[in-house]
XYZ file of C-alpha atoms in Angstrom:
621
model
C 45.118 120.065 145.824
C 47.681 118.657 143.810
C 49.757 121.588 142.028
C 52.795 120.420 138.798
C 56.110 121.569 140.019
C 56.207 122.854 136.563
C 52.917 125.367 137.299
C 54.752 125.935 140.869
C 58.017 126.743 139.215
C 56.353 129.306 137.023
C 53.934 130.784 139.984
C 56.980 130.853 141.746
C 59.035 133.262 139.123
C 55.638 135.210 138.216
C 55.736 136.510 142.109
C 59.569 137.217 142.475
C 59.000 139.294 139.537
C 57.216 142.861 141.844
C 58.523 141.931 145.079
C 61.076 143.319 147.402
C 64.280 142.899 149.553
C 65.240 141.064 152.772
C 65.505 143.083 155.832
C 69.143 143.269 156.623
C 72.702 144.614 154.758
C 72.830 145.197 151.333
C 76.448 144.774 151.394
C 78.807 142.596 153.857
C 79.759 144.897 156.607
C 82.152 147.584 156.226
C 85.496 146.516 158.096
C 87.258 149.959 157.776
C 86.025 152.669 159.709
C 89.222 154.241 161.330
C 91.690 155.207 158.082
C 92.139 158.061 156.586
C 90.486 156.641 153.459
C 87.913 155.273 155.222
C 84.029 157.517 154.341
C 83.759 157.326 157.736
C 86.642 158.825 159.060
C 85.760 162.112 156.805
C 82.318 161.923 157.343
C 82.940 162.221 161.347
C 85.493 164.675 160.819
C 82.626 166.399 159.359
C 80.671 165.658 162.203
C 82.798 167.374 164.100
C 83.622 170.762 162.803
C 79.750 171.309 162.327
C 79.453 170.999 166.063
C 82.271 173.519 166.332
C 81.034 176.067 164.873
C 77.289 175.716 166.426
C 78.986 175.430 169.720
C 81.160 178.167 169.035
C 78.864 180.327 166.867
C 76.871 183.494 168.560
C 73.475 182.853 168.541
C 71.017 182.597 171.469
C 70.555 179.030 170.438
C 74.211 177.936 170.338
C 75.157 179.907 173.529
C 72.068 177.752 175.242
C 73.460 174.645 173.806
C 76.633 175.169 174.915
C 75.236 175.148 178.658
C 74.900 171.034 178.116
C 77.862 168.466 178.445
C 77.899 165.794 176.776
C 80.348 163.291 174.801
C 79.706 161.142 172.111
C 81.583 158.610 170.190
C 81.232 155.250 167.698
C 82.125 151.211 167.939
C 82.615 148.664 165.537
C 83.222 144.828 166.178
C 85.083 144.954 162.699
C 87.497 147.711 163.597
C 88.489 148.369 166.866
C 90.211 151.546 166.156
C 86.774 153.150 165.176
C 86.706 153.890 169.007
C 88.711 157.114 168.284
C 85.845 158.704 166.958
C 84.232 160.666 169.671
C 83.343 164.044 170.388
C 83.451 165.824 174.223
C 81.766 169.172 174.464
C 82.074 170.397 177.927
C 79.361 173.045 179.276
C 80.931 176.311 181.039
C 79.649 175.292 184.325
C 81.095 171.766 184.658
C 84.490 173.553 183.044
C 84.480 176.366 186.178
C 83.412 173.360 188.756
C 79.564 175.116 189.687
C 78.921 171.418 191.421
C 82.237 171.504 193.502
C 83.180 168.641 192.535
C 83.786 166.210 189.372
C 85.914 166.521 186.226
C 86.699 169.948 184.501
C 86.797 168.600 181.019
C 84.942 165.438 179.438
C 86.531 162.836 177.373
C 85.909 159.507 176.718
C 86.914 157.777 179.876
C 84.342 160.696 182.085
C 81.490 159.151 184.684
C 77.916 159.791 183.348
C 74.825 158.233 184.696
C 73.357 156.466 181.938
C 69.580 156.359 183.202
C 67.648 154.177 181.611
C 70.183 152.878 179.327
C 70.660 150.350 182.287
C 67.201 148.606 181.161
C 69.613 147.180 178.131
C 72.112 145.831 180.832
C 69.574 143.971 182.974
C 68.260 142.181 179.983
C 71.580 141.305 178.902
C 72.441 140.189 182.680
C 69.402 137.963 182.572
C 70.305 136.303 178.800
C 73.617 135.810 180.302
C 72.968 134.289 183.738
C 69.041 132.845 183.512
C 67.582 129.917 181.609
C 65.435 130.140 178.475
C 62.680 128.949 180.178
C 62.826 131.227 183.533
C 61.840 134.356 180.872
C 58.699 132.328 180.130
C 57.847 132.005 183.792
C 55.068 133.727 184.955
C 55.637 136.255 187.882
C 53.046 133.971 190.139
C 55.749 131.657 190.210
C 58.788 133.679 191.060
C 57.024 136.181 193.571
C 55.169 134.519 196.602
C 53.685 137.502 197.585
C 52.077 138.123 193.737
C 50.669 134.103 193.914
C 48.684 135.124 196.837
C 47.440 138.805 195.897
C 46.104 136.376 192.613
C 44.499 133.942 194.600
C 42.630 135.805 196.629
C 41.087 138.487 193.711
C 40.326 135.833 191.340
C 36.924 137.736 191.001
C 38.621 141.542 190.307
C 37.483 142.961 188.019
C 40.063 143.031 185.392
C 40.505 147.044 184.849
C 41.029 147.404 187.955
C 43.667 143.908 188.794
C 46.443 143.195 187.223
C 46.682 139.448 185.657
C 50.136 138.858 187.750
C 49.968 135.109 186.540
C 49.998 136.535 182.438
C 53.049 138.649 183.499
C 56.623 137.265 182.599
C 60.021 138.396 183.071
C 59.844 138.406 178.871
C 56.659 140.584 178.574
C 58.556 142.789 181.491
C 61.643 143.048 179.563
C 59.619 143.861 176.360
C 57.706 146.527 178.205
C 54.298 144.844 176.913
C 53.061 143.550 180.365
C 50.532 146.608 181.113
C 51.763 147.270 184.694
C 51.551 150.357 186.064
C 54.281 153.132 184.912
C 55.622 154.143 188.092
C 55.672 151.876 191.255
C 56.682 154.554 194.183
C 54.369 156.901 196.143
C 56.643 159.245 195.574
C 55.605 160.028 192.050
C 51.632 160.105 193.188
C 50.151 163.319 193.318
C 48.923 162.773 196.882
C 52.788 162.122 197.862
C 52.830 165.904 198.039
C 50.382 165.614 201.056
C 52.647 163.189 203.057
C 53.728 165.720 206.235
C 51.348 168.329 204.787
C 47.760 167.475 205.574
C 46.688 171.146 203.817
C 48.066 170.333 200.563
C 45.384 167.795 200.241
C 42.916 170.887 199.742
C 45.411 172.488 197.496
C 45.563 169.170 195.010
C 41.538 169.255 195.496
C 40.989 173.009 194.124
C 44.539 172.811 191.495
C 43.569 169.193 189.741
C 39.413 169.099 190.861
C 40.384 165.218 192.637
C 38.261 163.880 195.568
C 39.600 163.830 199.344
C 42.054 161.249 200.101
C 43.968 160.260 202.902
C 47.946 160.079 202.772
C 48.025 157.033 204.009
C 46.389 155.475 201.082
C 49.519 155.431 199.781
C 50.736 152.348 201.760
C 54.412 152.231 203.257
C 56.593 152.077 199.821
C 57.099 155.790 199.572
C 60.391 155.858 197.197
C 62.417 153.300 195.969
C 64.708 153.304 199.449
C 61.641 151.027 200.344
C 62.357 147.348 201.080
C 61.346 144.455 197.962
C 58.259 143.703 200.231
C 56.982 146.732 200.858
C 57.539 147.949 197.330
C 55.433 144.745 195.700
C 52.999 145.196 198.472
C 52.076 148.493 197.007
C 52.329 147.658 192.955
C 50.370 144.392 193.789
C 46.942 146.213 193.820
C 47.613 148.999 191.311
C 45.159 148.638 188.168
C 46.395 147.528 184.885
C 47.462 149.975 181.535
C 46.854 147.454 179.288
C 46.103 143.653 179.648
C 49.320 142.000 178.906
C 50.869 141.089 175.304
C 48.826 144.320 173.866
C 50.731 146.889 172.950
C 54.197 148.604 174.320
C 53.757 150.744 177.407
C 56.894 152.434 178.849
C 56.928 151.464 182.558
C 59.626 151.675 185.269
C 58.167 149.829 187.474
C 58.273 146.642 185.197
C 62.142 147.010 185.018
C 62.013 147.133 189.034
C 59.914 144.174 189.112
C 62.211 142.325 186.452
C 64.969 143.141 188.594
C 63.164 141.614 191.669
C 62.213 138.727 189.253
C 65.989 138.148 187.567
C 67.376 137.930 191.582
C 65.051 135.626 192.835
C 65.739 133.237 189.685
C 69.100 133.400 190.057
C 69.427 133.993 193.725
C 72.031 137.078 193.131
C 71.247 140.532 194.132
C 71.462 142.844 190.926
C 74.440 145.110 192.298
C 76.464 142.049 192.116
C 75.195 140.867 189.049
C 76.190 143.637 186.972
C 80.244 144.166 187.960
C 80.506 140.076 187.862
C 78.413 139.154 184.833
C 79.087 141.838 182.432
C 81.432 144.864 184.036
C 84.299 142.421 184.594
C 84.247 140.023 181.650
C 84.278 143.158 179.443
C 87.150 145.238 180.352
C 84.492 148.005 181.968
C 86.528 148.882 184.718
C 84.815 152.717 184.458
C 81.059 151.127 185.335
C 79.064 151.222 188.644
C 75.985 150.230 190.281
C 76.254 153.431 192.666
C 78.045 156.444 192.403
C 81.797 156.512 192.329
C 83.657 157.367 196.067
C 87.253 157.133 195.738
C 89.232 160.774 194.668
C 90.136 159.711 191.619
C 87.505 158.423 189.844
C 84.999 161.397 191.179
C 87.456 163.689 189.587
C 86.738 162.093 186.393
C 82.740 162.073 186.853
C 80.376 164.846 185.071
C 78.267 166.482 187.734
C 76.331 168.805 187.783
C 73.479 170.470 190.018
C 73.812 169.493 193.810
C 75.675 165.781 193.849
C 72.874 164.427 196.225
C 70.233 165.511 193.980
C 71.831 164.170 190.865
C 74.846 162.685 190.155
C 75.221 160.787 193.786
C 71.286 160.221 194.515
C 70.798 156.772 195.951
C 69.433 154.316 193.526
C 67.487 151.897 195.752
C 65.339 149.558 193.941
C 65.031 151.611 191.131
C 68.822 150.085 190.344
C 67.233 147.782 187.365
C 65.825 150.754 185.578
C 67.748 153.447 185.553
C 70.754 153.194 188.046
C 73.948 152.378 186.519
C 77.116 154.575 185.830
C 79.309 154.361 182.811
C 81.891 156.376 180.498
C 81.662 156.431 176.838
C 84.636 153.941 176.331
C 83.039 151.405 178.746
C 79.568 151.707 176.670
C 81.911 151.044 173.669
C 82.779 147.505 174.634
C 79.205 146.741 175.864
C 78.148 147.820 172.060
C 81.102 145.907 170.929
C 80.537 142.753 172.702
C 76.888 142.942 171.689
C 77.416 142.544 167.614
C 80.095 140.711 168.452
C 78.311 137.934 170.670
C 81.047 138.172 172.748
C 79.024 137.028 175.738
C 76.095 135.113 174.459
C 76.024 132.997 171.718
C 75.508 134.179 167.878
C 72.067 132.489 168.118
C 70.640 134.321 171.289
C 71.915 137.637 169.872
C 70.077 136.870 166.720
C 66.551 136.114 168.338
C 67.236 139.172 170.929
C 67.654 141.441 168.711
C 64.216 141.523 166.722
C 61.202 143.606 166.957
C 58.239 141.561 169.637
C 55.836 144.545 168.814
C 55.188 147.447 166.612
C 54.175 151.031 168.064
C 51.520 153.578 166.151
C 54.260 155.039 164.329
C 55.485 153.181 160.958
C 59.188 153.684 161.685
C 59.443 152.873 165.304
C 59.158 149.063 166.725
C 60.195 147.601 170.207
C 62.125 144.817 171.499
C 63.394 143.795 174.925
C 64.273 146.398 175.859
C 65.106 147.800 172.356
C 63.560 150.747 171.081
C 63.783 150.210 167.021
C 63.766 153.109 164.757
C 63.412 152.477 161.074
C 65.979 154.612 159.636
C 65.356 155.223 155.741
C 68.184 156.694 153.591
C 67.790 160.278 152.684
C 68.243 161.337 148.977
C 71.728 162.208 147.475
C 73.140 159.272 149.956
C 74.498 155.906 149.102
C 71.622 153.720 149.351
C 68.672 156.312 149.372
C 65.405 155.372 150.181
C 66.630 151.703 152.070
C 65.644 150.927 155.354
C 68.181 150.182 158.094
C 67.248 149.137 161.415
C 68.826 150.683 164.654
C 68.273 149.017 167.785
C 68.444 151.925 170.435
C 68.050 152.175 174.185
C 67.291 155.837 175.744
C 68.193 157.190 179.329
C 66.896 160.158 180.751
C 66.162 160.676 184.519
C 67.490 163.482 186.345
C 70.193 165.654 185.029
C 71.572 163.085 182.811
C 70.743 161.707 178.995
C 71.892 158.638 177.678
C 71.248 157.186 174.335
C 73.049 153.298 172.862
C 72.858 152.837 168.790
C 73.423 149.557 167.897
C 73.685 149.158 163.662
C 73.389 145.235 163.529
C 73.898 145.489 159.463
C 76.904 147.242 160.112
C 78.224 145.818 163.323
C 78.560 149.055 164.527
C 76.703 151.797 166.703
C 77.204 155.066 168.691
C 76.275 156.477 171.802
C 76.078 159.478 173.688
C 76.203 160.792 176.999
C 74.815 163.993 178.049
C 74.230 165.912 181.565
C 72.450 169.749 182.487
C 70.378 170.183 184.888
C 68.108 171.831 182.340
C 66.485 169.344 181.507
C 64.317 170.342 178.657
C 67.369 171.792 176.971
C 69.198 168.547 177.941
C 66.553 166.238 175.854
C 66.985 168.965 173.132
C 70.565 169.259 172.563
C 70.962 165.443 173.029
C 68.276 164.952 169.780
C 69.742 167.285 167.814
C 72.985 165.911 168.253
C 71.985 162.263 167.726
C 70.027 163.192 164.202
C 73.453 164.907 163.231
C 75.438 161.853 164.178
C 72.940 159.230 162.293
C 72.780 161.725 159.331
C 76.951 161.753 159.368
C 76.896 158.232 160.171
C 74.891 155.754 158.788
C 75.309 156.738 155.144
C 79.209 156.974 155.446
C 79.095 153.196 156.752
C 77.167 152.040 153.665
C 79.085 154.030 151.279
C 82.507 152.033 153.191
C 80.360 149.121 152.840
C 79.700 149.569 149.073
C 83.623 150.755 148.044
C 84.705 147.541 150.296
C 82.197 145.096 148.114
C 83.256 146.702 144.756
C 86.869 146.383 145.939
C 86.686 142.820 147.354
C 83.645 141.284 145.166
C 83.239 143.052 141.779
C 84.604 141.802 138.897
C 84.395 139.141 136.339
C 84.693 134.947 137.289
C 85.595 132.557 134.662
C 85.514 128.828 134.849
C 89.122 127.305 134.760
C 87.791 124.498 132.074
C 87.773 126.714 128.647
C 85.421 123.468 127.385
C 82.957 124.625 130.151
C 81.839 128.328 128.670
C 81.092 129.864 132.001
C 81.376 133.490 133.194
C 79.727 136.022 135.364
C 80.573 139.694 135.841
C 79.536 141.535 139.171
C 79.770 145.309 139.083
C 78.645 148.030 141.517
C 75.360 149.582 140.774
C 74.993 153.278 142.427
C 71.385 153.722 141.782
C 69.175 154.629 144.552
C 65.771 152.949 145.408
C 63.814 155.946 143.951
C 62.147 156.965 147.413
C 60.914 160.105 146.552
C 59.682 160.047 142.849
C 62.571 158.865 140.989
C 61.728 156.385 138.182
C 63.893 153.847 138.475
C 61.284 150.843 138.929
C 62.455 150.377 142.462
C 65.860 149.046 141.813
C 68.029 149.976 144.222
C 71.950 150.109 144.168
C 74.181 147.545 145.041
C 75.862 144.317 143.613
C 74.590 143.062 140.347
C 75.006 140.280 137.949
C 75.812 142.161 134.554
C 76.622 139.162 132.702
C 75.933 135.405 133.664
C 76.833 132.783 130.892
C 76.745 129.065 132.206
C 77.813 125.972 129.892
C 77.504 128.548 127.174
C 73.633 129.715 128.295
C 72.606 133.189 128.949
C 71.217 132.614 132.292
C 70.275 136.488 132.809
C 67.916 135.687 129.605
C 66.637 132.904 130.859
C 62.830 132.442 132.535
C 65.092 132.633 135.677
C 66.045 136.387 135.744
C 64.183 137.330 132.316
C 66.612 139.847 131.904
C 65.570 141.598 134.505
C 68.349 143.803 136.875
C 69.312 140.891 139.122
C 71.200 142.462 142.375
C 73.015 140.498 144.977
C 72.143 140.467 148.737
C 74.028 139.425 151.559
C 72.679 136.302 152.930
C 75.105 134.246 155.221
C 77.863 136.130 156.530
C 81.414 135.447 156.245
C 82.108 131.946 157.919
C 85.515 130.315 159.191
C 85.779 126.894 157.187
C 87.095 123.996 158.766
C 89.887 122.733 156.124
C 88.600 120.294 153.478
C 90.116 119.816 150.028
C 89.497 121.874 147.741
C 87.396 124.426 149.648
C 88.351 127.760 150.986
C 89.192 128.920 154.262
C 86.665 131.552 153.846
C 83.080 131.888 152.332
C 80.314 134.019 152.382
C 76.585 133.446 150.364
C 74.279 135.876 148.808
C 71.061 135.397 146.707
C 70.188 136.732 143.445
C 66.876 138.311 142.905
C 65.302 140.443 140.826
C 62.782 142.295 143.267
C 62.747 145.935 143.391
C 63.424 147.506 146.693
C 61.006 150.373 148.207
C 60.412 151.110 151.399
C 56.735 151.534 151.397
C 53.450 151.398 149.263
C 53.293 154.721 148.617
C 57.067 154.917 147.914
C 56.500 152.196 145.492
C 54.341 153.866 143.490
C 56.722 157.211 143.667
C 59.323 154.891 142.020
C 57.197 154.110 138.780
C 55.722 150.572 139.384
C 52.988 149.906 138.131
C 49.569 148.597 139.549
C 50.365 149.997 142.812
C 47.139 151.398 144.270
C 47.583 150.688 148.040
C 48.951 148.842 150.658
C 47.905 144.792 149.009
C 48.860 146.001 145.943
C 51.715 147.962 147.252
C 53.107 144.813 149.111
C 54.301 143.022 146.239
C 56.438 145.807 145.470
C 58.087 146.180 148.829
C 57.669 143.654 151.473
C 57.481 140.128 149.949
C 60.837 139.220 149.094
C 60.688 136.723 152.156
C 57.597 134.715 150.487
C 59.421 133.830 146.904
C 63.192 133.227 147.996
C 64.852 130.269 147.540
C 62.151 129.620 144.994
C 63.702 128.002 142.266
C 65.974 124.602 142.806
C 67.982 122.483 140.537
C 69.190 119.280 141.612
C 68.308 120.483 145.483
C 70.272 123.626 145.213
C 68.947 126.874 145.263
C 68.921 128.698 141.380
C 69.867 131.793 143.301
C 72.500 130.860 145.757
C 76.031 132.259 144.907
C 78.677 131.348 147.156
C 81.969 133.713 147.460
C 85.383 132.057 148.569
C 87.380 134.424 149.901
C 91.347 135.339 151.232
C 91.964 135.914 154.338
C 91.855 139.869 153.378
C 88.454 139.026 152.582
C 88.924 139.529 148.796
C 86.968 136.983 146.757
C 89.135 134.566 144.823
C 85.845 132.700 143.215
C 82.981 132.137 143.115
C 80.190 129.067 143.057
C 76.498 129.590 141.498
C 75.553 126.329 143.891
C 73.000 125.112 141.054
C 75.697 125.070 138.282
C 78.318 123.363 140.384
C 80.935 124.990 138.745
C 83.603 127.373 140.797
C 84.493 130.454 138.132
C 87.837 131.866 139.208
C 88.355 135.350 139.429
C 89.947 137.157 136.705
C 93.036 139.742 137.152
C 91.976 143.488 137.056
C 93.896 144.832 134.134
């Protein structure tokens, strides 16, 4: 069907009219994070002296607390000083040496284990060293042993065999392949009969199971077992899920991609690690198995007995939960992330992306990301936006371990933690990450919104006094009206205040209709090569006129109208992605404002592409 551009041009501005914002920054990242003017510098400060005063207060609760080391600290690929933010609480037990052995006080350069924060280094080993299309393969092709358990149950019935040819190293590294959760006998309930033939009768009368033989259990008993004895037992273990369904947390998929990752690249993973990532980065504090030289155990955390925790052998269990690392080191791992340092801009951009949403609206997954939907509180900078952070939890044994990665911000945290309580462990190591998102995350957008009125606001004039041409950008500090505030969903940030062009109002024009036109961040700062006449610098945004909420029901909280549920609702908060880039005028985008910018990264001009005309900024006065 045949549709005017004239009727498409109007459909087009009819739509943008109720809907909502990109995912992603609402201003360019924040670059100072480490002065003494910087929010964030106060806001950690902050941070800080509420956890000295729980950890130093006299309740039962902070006393208990106290019994839990741990550090924490931030990272930023735009300010490498924001490394000096960290926190080291050290529990009275590590402090009088109850282990024997290991540091007496934390600080940033102290040996955790980081658990299952090592999932996020295999991937990253495998982006690194394997080709695109080796995550695509499926396991049938990388594992003899799986090819021929396939073969021969082609009839199995599918609940109780799992579909080893579906299964790729990507649907392993998303933790959506359905495999079984654990892959070790040790971890069966019948393990406990191994050696004890009467505890059979004991698991019969405590749990009401049948008989079974110990034996069942095949000759993979813990993860000391060799690679062929340990897929011999998976092989035949039924299915969660069928693959590609939903996110199931399994260990035994990250042992398996480890398997897979060595075979394609024909390097064992404990040499993969130091040479692909540990060395290139500067991590000279990281290990594949626990420290043995004086020195660096006298800078480890343990705690408990060392065999049991800190020093227990890793086996094949390496891939999913094995490594050692210091705050610092995990630092430039977060670093070199955001920064691409190791990968190229393009792989970090498709890597880091949801592949599957969980039950819970605020929580997707990646490979191996676990993404939690962060939305603003009230009285904060931004209230009531959603910012993504792309996370990765460890906790096995004694030790906690927990990597933030802010890719809006180009910044993150982590923190390390280690009791051998370990249900106070998980607590404290909650609590304390909720205080440091609730210290951080709105002192980087309020840096992030001082450093765009700073370097952005302000009013552009055309050089050519014949030309009539001006805009004015100021900072907008309204919220997004998350919790009942009428403001139409208009959120805060850069907006267009005035916008005349060849002496037209464009603000009044069917364009922006006079509506609050904001301006969001779309192409990030870029290096130039040197042409005449353009600037060493620029960065893009788009104008739109969409108000920002982040749900349906939030929406409707914020006073627009015709919001009944979530088709309504969507117009309102999800659609922003349908109608940009909407309007064109002589092939360039109506909404496309281009910044040129010193090398400071304060904007000298600025371009409306459409108009063609660069407005030079004026002098504050």
């Amino acid at each position: 069907m045949h549709i005017s551009k004239h009727v498409a041009f109007v459909v087009s501005l009819c739509l943008s009219r109720t809907l909502a914002d990109f995912t992603g920054p609402t201003y360019p990242p924040p670059l100072d994070l480490s002065s003494n003017s910087s929010l964030v510098t106060a806001s950690w400060k902050n941070l800080s002296s509420q956890l000295d005063t729980y950890l130093n207060g006299k309740s039962s609760a902070a006393a208990a607390s106290g019994n839990v080391t741990f550090s924490i600290g931030m990272f930023s690929m735009h300010d490498p000083a924001a490394t000096k933010h960290q926190y080291h609480h050290t529990s009275p037990g590590v402090a009088h040496g109850s282990s024997g052995e290991g540091t007496r006080s934390v600080d940033g350069d102290s040996v955790y284990r980081i658990a299952s924060v090592t999932k996020l280094f295999t991937v990253f080993a495998g982006l690194v060293d394997m080709k695109d299309e080796d995550w695509n393969t499926p396991l049938t092709k990388i594992i003899p042993e799986l090819a021929n358990f396939t073969k021969t149950h082609e009839d199995g019935s599918p609940v109780y065999t799992t579909a080893w040819d579906q299964i790729t190293p990507w649907a392993l590294a998303n933790q959506i392949s359905g495999v079984a959760r654990q892959g070790v006998a040790a971890l069966d309930l019948l393990f406990a009969a191994v050696g004890d033939p009467n505890a059979t009768a004991t698991l019969m009368k405590e749990y009401g199971v049948p008989f079974a033989n110990a034996s069942d259990l095949g000759t993979c008993l813990d993860i000391d077992c060799t690679v062929s004895a340990y897929i011999q037992g998976v092989m035949g273990q039924p299915p969660v899920f069928e693959p590609w369904t939903t996110p199931a947390y399994a260990n035994n998929g990250f042992i398996l991609l480890g398997i897979a990752i060595s075979r394609l690249t024909n390097r064992a993973m404990e040499d993969m690690y130091p040479s692909t990532i540990f060395k290139p980065l500067g991590m000279t504090s990281s290990f594949t198995s626990a420290p043995t030289d004086n020195a660096t155990i006298s800078r480890s955390v343990v705690v408990g007995v060392p065999a049991d925790g800190f020093a227990a052998g890793n086996g094949l269990a390496l891939s999913s939960g094995g490594l050692y690392s210091t705050t610092n080191d995990l630092a430039r791992f977060g670093t070199a992330i955001v920064n691409s340092t190791l990968l190229s801009p393009l792989t970090t951009r498709k890597w880091m992306k949801p592949t599957s949403h969980t039950a819970s609206l605020t929580y997707t997954h990646g490979a191996p990301w676990e993404i939690m939907r962060y939305v603003h509180p009230e009285g904060t900078p931004s209230a009531g936006k959603v910012t993504d952070l792309y996370t990765k939890l460890g906790d096995s044994g004694y030790y906690n371990g927990h990597m933030v990665i802010i890719p809006e911000y180009g910044a993150g945290f982590t923190i390390l933690s280690a009791s051998t309580n370990n249900t106070l462990r998980a607590a404290v190591t909650n609590a304390v990450l909720d205080m440091m998102a609730a210290a951080v995350i709105p002192a980087l957008e309020g840096e992030a919104a001082q450093q765009a009125r700073h370097n952005l606001a302000g009013t552009y004039t055309s050089g050519n006094s014949k030309l009539n041409s001006t805009m004015t950008i100021s900072l907008s500090t309204d919220d997004i009206g998350s919790s009942g505030k009428n403001n139409g969903g208009y959120g805060g940030g850069l907006r267009i205040t005035k916008w005349v062009s060849n002496g037209t109002d464009v603000l009044a024009s069917d364009l922006f209709a006079n509506l609050p036109t904001r301006l969001l961040p779309s192409l990030p700062m870029k290096e130039m090569r040197s042409q005449p006449g353009q600037s060493p610098r620029q960065v893009a945004f788009q104008a739109t006129v969409n108000p920002q909420t982040a749900s349906y029901t939030a929406a409707s909280a914020a006073g627009i109208e015709g919001v009944i549920g979530p088709f309504t609702g969507s117009a309102a908060t999800n659609s922003d992605w349908l109608t940009v880039d909407g309007a064109h005028y002589d092939d360039l985008g109506t909404n496309l404002i281009v910044f040129d910018l010193d090398p400071q990264g304060y904007a000298t001009s600025l371009t409306p592409a459409a108009m063609k005309a660069s407005l030079q900024r004026e002098r504050e006065k």
